PDB file of C-alpha atoms in Angstrom:
ATOM      1  CA  LEU J   1       0.000   0.000   0.000  1.00  0.00           C
ATOM      2  CA  LEU J   2       1.514   3.308  -1.081  1.00  0.00           C
ATOM      3  CA  LEU J   3       0.505   6.241   1.106  1.00  0.00           C
ATOM      4  CA  SER J   4       0.203   9.862  -0.004  1.00  0.00           C
ATOM      5  CA  THR J   5       3.136  10.639   2.330  1.00  0.00           C
ATOM      6  CA  GLY J   6       5.382   8.444   0.177  1.00  0.00           C
ATOM      7  CA  GLU J   7       5.428   5.750   2.874  1.00  0.00           C
ATOM      8  CA  GLU J   8       4.939   2.181   1.708  1.00  0.00           C
ATOM      9  CA  ILE J   9       3.281  -0.463   3.855  1.00  0.00           C
ATOM     10  CA  PRO J  10       4.033  -3.884   2.419  1.00  0.00           C
ATOM     11  CA  ALA J  11       1.490  -6.675   2.582  1.00  0.00           C
ATOM     12  CA  ASP J  12       2.384  -9.696   4.683  1.00  0.00           C
ATOM     13  CA  PRO J  13       4.003 -12.230   2.300  1.00  0.00           C
ATOM     14  CA  ARG J  14       2.421 -15.272   4.000  1.00  0.00           C
ATOM     15  CA  TRP J  15      -1.051 -13.757   3.753  1.00  0.00           C
ATOM     16  CA  CYS J  16      -0.464 -12.900   0.096  1.00  0.00           C
ATOM     17  CA  SER J  17       0.712 -16.431  -0.600  1.00  0.00           C
ATOM     18  CA  ASN J  18      -2.346 -17.879   1.152  1.00  0.00           C
ATOM     19  CA  LEU J  19      -4.653 -15.528  -0.741  1.00  0.00           C
ATOM     20  CA  HIS J  20      -3.110 -16.549  -4.058  1.00  0.00           C
ATOM     21  CA  ARG J  21      -3.341 -20.239  -3.246  1.00  0.00           C
ATOM     22  CA  THR J  22      -6.966 -19.980  -2.078  1.00  0.00           C
ATOM     23  CA  LEU J  23      -8.149 -17.729  -4.909  1.00  0.00           C
ATOM     24  CA  ALA J  24      -5.874 -18.906  -7.745  1.00  0.00           C
ATOM     25  CA  ASP J  25      -8.714 -20.023 -10.021  1.00  0.00           C
ATOM     26  CA  LEU J  26     -10.513 -16.665  -9.983  1.00  0.00           C
ATOM     27  CA  PRO J  27      -9.928 -15.004 -13.366  1.00  0.00           C
ATOM     28  CA  SER J  28     -10.216 -11.476 -12.031  1.00  0.00           C
ATOM     29  CA  LEU J  29      -7.601 -11.827  -9.280  1.00  0.00           C
ATOM     30  CA  THR J  30      -4.741  -9.385  -9.793  1.00  0.00           C
ATOM     31  CA  THR J  31      -1.815  -8.558  -7.566  1.00  0.00           C
ATOM     32  CA  ALA J  32      -0.888  -4.917  -7.829  1.00  0.00           C
ATOM     33  CA  PRO J  33       0.073  -1.977  -5.639  1.00  0.00           C
ATOM     34  CA  LEU J  34      -2.686   0.127  -4.096  1.00  0.00           C
ATOM     35  CA  ALA J  35      -2.376   3.810  -3.361  1.00  0.00           C
ATOM     36  CA  GLY J  36      -3.938   5.196  -0.214  1.00  0.00           C
ATOM     37  CA  SER J  37      -5.725   8.500  -0.580  1.00  0.00           C
ATOM     38  CA  ASP J  38      -7.558  10.820   1.752  1.00  0.00           C
ATOM     39  CA  ARG J  39      -9.646  12.249  -1.084  1.00  0.00           C
ATOM     40  CA  ILE J  40     -11.869  10.923  -3.827  1.00  0.00           C
ATOM     41  CA  LEU J  41     -10.287  10.861  -7.276  1.00  0.00           C
ATOM     42  CA  LYS J  42     -13.049  12.371  -9.374  1.00  0.00           C
ATOM     43  CA  THR J  43     -11.862  12.093 -12.948  1.00  0.00           C
ATOM     44  CA  PRO J  44      -9.908   9.745 -15.189  1.00  0.00           C
ATOM     45  CA  ALA J  45      -7.220  12.467 -15.333  1.00  0.00           C
ATOM     46  CA  ASP J  46      -6.874  12.396 -11.512  1.00  0.00           C
ATOM     47  CA  LYS J  47      -6.546   8.604 -11.628  1.00  0.00           C
ATOM     48  CA  LYS J  48      -3.945   8.780 -14.402  1.00  0.00           C
ATOM     49  CA  ILE J  49      -1.823  11.228 -12.396  1.00  0.00           C
ATOM     50  CA  LEU J  50      -1.913   8.839  -9.440  1.00  0.00           C
ATOM     51  CA  PHE J  51      -0.908   5.909 -11.639  1.00  0.00           C
ATOM     52  CA  ASP J  52       1.875   7.907 -13.320  1.00  0.00           C
ATOM     53  CA  THR J  53       3.319   9.009  -9.961  1.00  0.00           C
ATOM     54  CA  THR J  54       2.892   5.763  -7.980  1.00  0.00           C
ATOM     55  CA  GLY J  55       2.349   2.895 -10.418  1.00  0.00           C
ATOM     56  CA  ALA J  56      -0.632   1.881  -8.281  1.00  0.00           C
ATOM     57  CA  ALA J  57      -3.376  -0.060 -10.021  1.00  0.00           C
ATOM     58  CA  ALA J  58      -6.102   1.391  -7.801  1.00  0.00           C
ATOM     59  CA  VAL J  59      -6.745   4.021  -5.164  1.00  0.00           C
ATOM     60  CA  ASP J  60      -8.114   3.029  -1.801  1.00  0.00           C
ATOM     61  CA  MET J  61      -9.418   5.338   0.895  1.00  0.00           C
ATOM     62  CA  GLU J  62      -9.951   2.770   3.647  1.00  0.00           C
ATOM     63  CA  SER J  63      -6.979   0.398   3.694  1.00  0.00           C
ATOM     64  CA  ALA J  64      -4.380   3.005   4.700  1.00  0.00           C
ATOM     65  CA  PHE J  65      -5.972   3.448   8.124  1.00  0.00           C
ATOM     66  CA  LEU J  66      -6.188  -0.309   8.638  1.00  0.00           C
ATOM     67  CA  ALA J  67      -2.632  -0.866   7.428  1.00  0.00           C
ATOM     68  CA  ARG J  68      -1.233   1.684   9.882  1.00  0.00           C
ATOM     69  CA  TRP J  69      -3.263   0.145  12.715  1.00  0.00           C
ATOM     70  CA  ALA J  70      -2.060  -3.368  11.837  1.00  0.00           C
ATOM     71  CA  ILE J  71       1.561  -2.231  11.765  1.00  0.00           C
ATOM     72  CA  GLN J  72       1.191  -0.541  15.184  1.00  0.00           C
ATOM     73  CA  LYS J  73      -0.383  -3.703  16.635  1.00  0.00           C
ATOM     74  CA  GLN J  74       2.156  -5.951  14.854  1.00  0.00           C
ATOM     75  CA  ILE J  75      -0.642  -7.783  13.066  1.00  0.00           C
ATOM     76  CA  PRO J  76      -0.123  -9.167   9.540  1.00  0.00           C
ATOM     77  CA  PHE J  77      -1.815  -7.059   6.884  1.00  0.00           C
ATOM     78  CA  ALA J  78      -2.942  -7.527   3.295  1.00  0.00           C
ATOM     79  CA  ALA J  79      -5.621  -5.661   1.361  1.00  0.00           C
ATOM     80  CA  LEU J  80      -8.090  -7.436  -0.858  1.00  0.00           C
ATOM     81  CA  ARG J  81     -10.209  -5.001  -2.830  1.00  0.00           C
ATOM     82  CA  ALA J  82     -12.960  -5.154  -5.433  1.00  0.00           C
ATOM     83  CA  ILE J  83     -12.806  -2.216  -7.830  1.00  0.00           C
ATOM     84  CA  SER J  84     -16.077  -0.591  -8.840  1.00  0.00           C
ATOM     85  CA  ASP J  85     -14.929   2.549 -10.630  1.00  0.00           C
ATOM     86  CA  THR J  86     -12.178   1.905 -13.122  1.00  0.00           C
ATOM     87  CA  ALA J  87      -9.473   4.324 -14.209  1.00  0.00           C
ATOM     88  CA  GLY J  88     -11.711   5.449 -17.061  1.00  0.00           C
ATOM     89  CA  THR J  89     -14.725   6.109 -14.841  1.00  0.00           C
ATOM     90  CA  ALA J  90     -15.563   9.726 -14.086  1.00  0.00           C
ATOM     91  CA  LEU J  91     -17.758  10.054 -11.024  1.00  0.00           C
ATOM     92  CA  PRO J  92     -21.019  11.869 -11.805  1.00  0.00           C
ATOM     93  CA  GLY J  93     -21.207  15.392 -10.395  1.00  0.00           C
ATOM     94  CA  SER J  94     -24.437  14.467  -8.595  1.00  0.00           C
ATOM     95  CA  VAL J  95     -22.576  11.816  -6.587  1.00  0.00           C
ATOM     96  CA  LEU J  96     -19.715  14.159  -5.772  1.00  0.00           C
ATOM     97  CA  ALA J  97     -22.105  16.890  -4.626  1.00  0.00           C
ATOM     98  CA  ALA J  98     -23.904  14.392  -2.370  1.00  0.00           C
ATOM     99  CA  THR J  99     -20.734  12.891  -0.884  1.00  0.00           C
ATOM    100  CA  GLY J 100     -19.493  13.938   2.543  1.00  0.00           C
ATOM    101  CA  GLU J 101     -15.889  14.250   3.686  1.00  0.00           C
ATOM    102  CA  GLN J 102     -15.788  10.631   4.860  1.00  0.00           C
ATOM    103  CA  GLY J 103     -17.057   9.306   1.510  1.00  0.00           C
ATOM    104  CA  ASP J 104     -20.626   8.827   2.725  1.00  0.00           C
ATOM    105  CA  VAL J 105     -23.394   9.593   0.207  1.00  0.00           C
ATOM    106  CA  SER J 106     -26.474  11.475   1.374  1.00  0.00           C
ATOM    107  CA  ILE J 107     -29.437   9.970  -0.459  1.00  0.00           C
ATOM    108  CA  PRO J 108     -31.625  13.105  -0.063  1.00  0.00           C
ATOM    109  CA  ARG J 109     -28.805  15.282  -1.479  1.00  0.00           C
ATOM    110  CA  LEU J 110     -28.237  12.776  -4.306  1.00  0.00           C
ATOM    111  CA  LEU J 111     -31.926  12.777  -5.228  1.00  0.00           C
ATOM    112  CA  GLY J 112     -31.956  16.572  -5.165  1.00  0.00           C
ATOM    113  CA  GLN J 113     -28.933  16.663  -7.460  1.00  0.00           C
ATOM    114  CA  LEU J 114     -30.543  14.206  -9.863  1.00  0.00           C
ATOM    115  CA  LEU J 115     -33.728  16.290  -9.984  1.00  0.00           C
ATOM    116  CA  ARG J 116     -31.592  19.291 -10.957  1.00  0.00           C
ATOM    117  CA  HIS J 117     -29.379  17.273 -13.357  1.00  0.00           C
ATOM    118  CA  PRO J 118     -31.429  14.362 -14.766  1.00  0.00           C
ATOM    119  CA  GLY J 119     -28.884  13.849 -17.535  1.00  0.00           C
ATOM    120  CA  GLN J 120     -26.595  12.238 -14.955  1.00  0.00           C
ATOM    121  CA  ILE J 121     -29.014   9.395 -14.212  1.00  0.00           C
ATOM    122  CA  ARG J 122     -27.527   7.171 -16.940  1.00  0.00           C
ATOM    123  CA  SER J 123     -23.966   7.531 -15.617  1.00  0.00           C
ATOM    124  CA  LEU J 124     -25.225   6.906 -12.072  1.00  0.00           C
ATOM    125  CA  ILE J 125     -26.934   3.689 -13.232  1.00  0.00           C
ATOM    126  CA  THR J 126     -23.692   2.590 -14.890  1.00  0.00           C
ATOM    127  CA  LEU J 127     -21.743   3.320 -11.717  1.00  0.00           C
ATOM    128  CA  GLY J 128     -24.349   1.408  -9.700  1.00  0.00           C
ATOM    129  CA  ARG J 129     -23.976  -1.625 -11.973  1.00  0.00           C
ATOM    130  CA  GLN J 130     -20.194  -1.503 -11.625  1.00  0.00           C
ATOM    131  CA  PHE J 131     -20.537  -1.217  -7.840  1.00  0.00           C
ATOM    132  CA  ASN J 132     -22.909  -4.184  -7.687  1.00  0.00           C
ATOM    133  CA  ALA J 133     -20.591  -6.325  -9.811  1.00  0.00           C
ATOM    134  CA  ALA J 134     -17.660  -5.479  -7.523  1.00  0.00           C
ATOM    135  CA  ARG J 135     -19.750  -6.172  -4.423  1.00  0.00           C
ATOM    136  CA  LEU J 136     -20.853  -9.570  -5.765  1.00  0.00           C
ATOM    137  CA  GLN J 137     -17.261 -10.503  -6.584  1.00  0.00           C
ATOM    138  CA  LEU J 138     -16.117  -9.464  -3.121  1.00  0.00           C
ATOM    139  CA  ASN J 139     -18.955 -11.484  -1.553  1.00  0.00           C
ATOM    140  CA  ARG J 140     -17.988 -14.580  -3.562  1.00  0.00           C
ATOM    141  CA  THR J 141     -14.379 -14.111  -2.583  1.00  0.00           C
ATOM    142  CA  GLY J 142     -15.331 -13.703   1.075  1.00  0.00           C
ATOM    143  CA  GLU J 143     -17.398 -16.888   0.938  1.00  0.00           C
ATOM    144  CA  ARG J 144     -14.443 -18.748  -0.561  1.00  0.00           C
ATOM    145  CA  LEU J 145     -12.083 -17.456   2.107  1.00  0.00           C
ATOM    146  CA  GLY J 146     -14.559 -18.310   4.863  1.00  0.00           C
ATOM    147  CA  ALA J 147     -15.148 -21.814   3.507  1.00  0.00           C
ATOM    148  CA  ASN J 148     -11.401 -22.388   3.549  1.00  0.00           C
ATOM    149  CA  ARG J 149     -11.173 -21.017   7.087  1.00  0.00           C
ATOM    150  CA  PHE J 150      -8.775 -18.354   5.823  1.00  0.00           C
ATOM    151  CA  CYS J 151      -7.171 -16.442   8.705  1.00  0.00           C
ATOM    152  CA  LEU J 152      -8.897 -18.608  11.287  1.00  0.00           C
ATOM    153  CA  PRO J 153      -6.944 -20.654  13.853  1.00  0.00           C
TER     154      PRO J 153
END
């Protein structure tokens, strides 16, 4: 995990090896660096700048906090993410206007934005489909890890 401070938090090699062994037959499994960010990357241009400067395949707003905590507690760490918005995905302005500082989306604000900008409904539906596909993949992966008692004594 590459942090915005330039710090790198490596994933635990044993956990990575176990993840690869357990999930080897999944066609969408990719091992790549993640970049931690404290802000949403709104446009494909923002995502390209991040890739050009870090080489990271994806940006992640949550794992940095967990990685730091795991390091402090001397607990092995690895991040397994499902990507919903690709490098080419621009987030609709309605979503950005309805998103709080912590990444939470206010449904009333989102609906208000969509009433004012109905042309963004199609891109929101596309984003929703991408999110659902990522969520389903993460659920399947979680079920596989649970069935194999991954990380359990």
